[in-house]
Tab-separated table of C-alpha atoms in Angstrom:
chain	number	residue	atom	x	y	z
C	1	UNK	CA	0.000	0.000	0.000
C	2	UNK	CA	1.500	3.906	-0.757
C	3	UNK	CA	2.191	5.875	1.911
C	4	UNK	CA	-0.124	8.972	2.326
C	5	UNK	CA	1.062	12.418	3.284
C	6	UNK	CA	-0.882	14.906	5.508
C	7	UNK	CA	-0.490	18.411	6.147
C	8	UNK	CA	-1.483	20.020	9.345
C	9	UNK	CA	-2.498	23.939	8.758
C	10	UNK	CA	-3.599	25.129	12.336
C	11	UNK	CA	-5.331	28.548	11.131
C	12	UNK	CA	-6.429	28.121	7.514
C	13	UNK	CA	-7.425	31.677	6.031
C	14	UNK	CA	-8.851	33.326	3.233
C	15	UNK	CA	-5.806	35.480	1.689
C	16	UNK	CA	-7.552	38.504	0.102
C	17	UNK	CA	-5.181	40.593	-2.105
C	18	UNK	CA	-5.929	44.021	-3.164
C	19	UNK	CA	-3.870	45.907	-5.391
C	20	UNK	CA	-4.207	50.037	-5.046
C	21	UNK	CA	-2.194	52.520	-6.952
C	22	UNK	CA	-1.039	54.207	-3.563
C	23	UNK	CA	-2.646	53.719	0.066
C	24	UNK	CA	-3.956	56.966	1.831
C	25	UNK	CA	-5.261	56.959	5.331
C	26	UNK	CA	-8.624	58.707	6.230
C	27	UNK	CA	-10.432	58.793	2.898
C	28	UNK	CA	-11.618	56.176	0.035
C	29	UNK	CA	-9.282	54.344	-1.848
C	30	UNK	CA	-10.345	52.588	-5.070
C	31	UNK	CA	-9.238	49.127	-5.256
C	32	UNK	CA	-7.867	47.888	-9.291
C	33	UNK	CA	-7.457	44.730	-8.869
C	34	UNK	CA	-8.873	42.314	-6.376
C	35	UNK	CA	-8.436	38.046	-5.831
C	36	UNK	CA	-9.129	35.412	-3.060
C	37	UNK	CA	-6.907	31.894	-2.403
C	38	UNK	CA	-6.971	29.766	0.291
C	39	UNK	CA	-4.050	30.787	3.035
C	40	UNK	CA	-2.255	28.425	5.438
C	41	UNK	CA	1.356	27.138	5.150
C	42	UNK	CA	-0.007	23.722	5.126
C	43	UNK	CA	-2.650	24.229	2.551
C	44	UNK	CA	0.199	25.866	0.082
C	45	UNK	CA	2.319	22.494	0.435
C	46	UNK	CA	-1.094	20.291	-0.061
C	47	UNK	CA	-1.754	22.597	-3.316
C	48	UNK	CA	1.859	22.511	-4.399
C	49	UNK	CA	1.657	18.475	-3.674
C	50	UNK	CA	-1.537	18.282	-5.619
C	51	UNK	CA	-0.016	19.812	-8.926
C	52	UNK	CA	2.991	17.490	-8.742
C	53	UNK	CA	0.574	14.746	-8.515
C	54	UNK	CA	1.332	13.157	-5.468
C	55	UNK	CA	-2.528	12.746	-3.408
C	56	UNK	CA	-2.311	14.154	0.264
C	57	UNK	CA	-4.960	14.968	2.290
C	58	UNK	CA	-5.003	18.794	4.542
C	59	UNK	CA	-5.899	18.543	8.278
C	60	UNK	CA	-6.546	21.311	10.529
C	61	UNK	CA	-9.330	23.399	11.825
C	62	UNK	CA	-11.982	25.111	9.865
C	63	UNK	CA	-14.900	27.639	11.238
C	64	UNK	CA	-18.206	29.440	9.797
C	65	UNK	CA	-18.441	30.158	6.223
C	66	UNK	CA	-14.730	30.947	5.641
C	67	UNK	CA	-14.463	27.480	6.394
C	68	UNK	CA	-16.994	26.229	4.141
C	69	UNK	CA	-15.222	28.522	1.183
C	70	UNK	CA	-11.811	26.764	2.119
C	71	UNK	CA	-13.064	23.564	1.558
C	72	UNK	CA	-15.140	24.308	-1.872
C	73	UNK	CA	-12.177	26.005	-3.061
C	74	UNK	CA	-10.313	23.242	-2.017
C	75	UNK	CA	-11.998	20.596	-3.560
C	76	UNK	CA	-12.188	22.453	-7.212
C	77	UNK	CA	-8.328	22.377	-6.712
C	78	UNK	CA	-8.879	18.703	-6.510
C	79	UNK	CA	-6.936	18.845	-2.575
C	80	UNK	CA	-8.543	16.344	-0.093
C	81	UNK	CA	-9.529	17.981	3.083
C	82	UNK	CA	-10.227	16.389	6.264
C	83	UNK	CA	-10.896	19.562	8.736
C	84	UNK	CA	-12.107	19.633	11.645
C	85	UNK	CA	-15.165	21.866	12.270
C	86	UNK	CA	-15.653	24.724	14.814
C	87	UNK	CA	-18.644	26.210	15.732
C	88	UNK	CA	-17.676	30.216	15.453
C	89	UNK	CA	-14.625	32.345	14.217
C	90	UNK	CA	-12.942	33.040	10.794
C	91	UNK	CA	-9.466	33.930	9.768
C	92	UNK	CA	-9.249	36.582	7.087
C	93	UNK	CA	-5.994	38.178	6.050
C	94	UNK	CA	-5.950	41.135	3.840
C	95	UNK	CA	-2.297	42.016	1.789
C	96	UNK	CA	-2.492	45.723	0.033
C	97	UNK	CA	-0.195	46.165	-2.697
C	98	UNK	CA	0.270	49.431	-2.922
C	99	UNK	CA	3.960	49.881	-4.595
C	100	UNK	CA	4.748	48.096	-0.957
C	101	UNK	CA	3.098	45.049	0.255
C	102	UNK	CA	1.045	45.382	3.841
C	103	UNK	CA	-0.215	42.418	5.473
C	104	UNK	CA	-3.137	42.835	8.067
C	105	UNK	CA	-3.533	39.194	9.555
C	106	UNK	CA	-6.748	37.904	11.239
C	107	UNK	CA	-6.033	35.639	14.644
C	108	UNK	CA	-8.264	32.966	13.795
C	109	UNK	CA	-10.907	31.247	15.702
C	110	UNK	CA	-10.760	29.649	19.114
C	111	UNK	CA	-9.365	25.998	19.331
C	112	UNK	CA	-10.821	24.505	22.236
C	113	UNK	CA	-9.207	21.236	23.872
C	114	UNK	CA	-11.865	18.559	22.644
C	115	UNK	CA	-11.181	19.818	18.960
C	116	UNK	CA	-7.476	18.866	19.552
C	117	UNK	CA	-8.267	15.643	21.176
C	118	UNK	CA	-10.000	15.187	17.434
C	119	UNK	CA	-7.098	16.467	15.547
C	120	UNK	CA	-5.197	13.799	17.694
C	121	UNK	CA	-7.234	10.909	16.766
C	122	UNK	CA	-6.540	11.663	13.139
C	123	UNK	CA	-3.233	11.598	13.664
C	124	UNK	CA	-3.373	7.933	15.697
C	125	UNK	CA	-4.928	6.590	12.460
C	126	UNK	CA	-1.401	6.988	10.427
C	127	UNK	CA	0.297	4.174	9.494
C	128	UNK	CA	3.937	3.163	9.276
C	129	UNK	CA	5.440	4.902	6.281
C	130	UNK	CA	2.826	8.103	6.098
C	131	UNK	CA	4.200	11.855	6.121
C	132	UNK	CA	2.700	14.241	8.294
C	133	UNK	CA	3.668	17.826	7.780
C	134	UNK	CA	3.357	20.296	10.301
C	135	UNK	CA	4.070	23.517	8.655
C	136	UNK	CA	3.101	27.051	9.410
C	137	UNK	CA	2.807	29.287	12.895
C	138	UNK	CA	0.669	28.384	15.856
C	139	UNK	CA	-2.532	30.246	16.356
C	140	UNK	CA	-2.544	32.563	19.820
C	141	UNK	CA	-5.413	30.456	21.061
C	142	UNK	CA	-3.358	27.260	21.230
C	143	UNK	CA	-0.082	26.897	23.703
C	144	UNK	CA	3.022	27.398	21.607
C	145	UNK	CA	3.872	23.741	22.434
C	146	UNK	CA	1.472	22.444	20.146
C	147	UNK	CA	3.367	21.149	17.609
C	148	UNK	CA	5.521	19.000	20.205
C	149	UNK	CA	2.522	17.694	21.875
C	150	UNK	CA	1.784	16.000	17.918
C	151	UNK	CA	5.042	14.517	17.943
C	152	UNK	CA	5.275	13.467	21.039
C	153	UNK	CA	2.041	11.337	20.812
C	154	UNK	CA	3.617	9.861	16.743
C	155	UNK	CA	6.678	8.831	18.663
C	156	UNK	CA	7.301	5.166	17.825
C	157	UNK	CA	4.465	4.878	14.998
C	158	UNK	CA	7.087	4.799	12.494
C	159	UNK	CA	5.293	8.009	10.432
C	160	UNK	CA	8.120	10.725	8.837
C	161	UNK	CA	7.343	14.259	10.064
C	162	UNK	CA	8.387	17.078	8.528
C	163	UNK	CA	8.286	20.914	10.377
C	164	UNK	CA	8.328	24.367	8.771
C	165	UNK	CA	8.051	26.779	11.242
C	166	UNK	CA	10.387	29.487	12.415
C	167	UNK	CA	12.371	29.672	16.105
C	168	UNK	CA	11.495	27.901	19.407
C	169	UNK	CA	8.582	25.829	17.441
C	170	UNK	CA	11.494	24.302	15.384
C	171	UNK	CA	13.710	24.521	17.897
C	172	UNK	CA	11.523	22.578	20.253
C	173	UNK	CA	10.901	19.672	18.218
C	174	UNK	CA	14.709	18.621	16.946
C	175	UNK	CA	14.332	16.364	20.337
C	176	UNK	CA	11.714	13.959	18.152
C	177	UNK	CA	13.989	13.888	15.391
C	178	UNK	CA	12.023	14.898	12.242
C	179	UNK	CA	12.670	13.219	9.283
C	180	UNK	CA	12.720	16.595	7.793
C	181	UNK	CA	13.520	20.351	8.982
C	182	UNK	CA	12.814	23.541	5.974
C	183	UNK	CA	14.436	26.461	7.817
C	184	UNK	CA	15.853	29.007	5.323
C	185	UNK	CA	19.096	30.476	5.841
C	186	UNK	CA	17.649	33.997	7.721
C	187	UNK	CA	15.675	31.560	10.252
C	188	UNK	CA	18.290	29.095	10.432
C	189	UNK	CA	20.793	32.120	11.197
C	190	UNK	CA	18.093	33.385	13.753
C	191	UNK	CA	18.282	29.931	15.796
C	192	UNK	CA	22.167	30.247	15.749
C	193	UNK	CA	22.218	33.649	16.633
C	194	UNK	CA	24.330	34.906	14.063
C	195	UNK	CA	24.154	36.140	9.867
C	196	UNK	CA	24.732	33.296	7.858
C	197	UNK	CA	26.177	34.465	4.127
C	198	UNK	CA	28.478	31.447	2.720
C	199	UNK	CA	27.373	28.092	2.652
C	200	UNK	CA	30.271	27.301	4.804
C	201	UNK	CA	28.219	29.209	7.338
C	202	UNK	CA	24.561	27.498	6.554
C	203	UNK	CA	26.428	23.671	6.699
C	204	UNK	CA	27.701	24.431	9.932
C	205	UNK	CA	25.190	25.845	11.627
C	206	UNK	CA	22.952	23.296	10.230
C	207	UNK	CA	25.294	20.636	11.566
């Protein structure tokens, strides 16, 4: 049997770019251009996965009818979603491109503890040999340690993880021994504490 990969997007969003000649403050600005896409770390890499052909299904949480958008939009990209559903809350993020970009991010719904407990008993369904990505930041509503608390439980099930996130959340999880890390070199040099600029530098402070 193949191995299937999941992704784990915390927060999914609706991304809403608008592009405005130039942004003033305190009066009307006409918006020229306007588009919607799905938003989540997780959800890129299940999109990106998709068009490469390789079938993965996107876990995570879902609320209201930015929720029910995700998932139709989801679907006509032909992504397999598997979210779990709560009752109240959206995540909207708006980026203005004005000449600059300016991102104004949403927080996200509320995850309470019996919706992770759910999220968890996905996860014990994955067999030996299945990827489960964990990729993205961690919502405010949810203790930082999140992402260790997944591991943790996969210890032992034989299932490849693979982390994208920045600082202590990567940090935090080398002790389960990933099968895969995707720092670039500014967060790797972050974690180091020092500017990383030949790959002399990036080798050893991956190392």
């Amino acid at each position: 049997s193949h191995s299937m990969i999941y992704t784990v997007t915390l927060n999914p969003a609706l991304d809403k770019t608008v592009e405005i000649p130039g942004i003033a403050l305190d009066t009307v600005n006409r918006i020229t251009e306007m588009r919607t896409d799905p938003g989540g770390k997780g959800i890129n890499v299940s999109g990106v996965l998709a068009e490469l052909g390789c079938r993965n299904t996107a876990l995570g949480f879902v609320a209201g009818e930015t929720g029910a958008w995700l998932e139709r939009g989801l679907a006509a990209q032909g992504i397999t979603t598997d979210f779990i559903h709560l009752e109240q809350g959206m995540t909207l993020n708006v980026k203005i491109k004005a000449g600059q970009e300016t991102e104004l991010n949403g927080a996200g719904p509320d995850i309470p503890e019996s919706a992770m407990e759910q999220l968890e008993a996905q996860l014990d369904k994955l067999a030996e040999g299945d990827i489960l990505i964990l990729a993205g930041s961690i919502p405010s509503s949810l203790p930082q340690t999140t992402y260790e608390r997944l591991l943790a439980r996969l210890e032992g099930h034989g299932v490849h993880t693979v982390v994208d996130a920045t600082r202590d959340l990567l940090v935090n999880v080398l002790q389960y021994h990933p099968f895969l890390i995707k720092p670039n070199n500014h967060e790797l040099g972050e974690i180091v504490g020092r500017t990383l600029t030949t790959d002399a530098d990036i080798t050893a402070a991956a190392r």
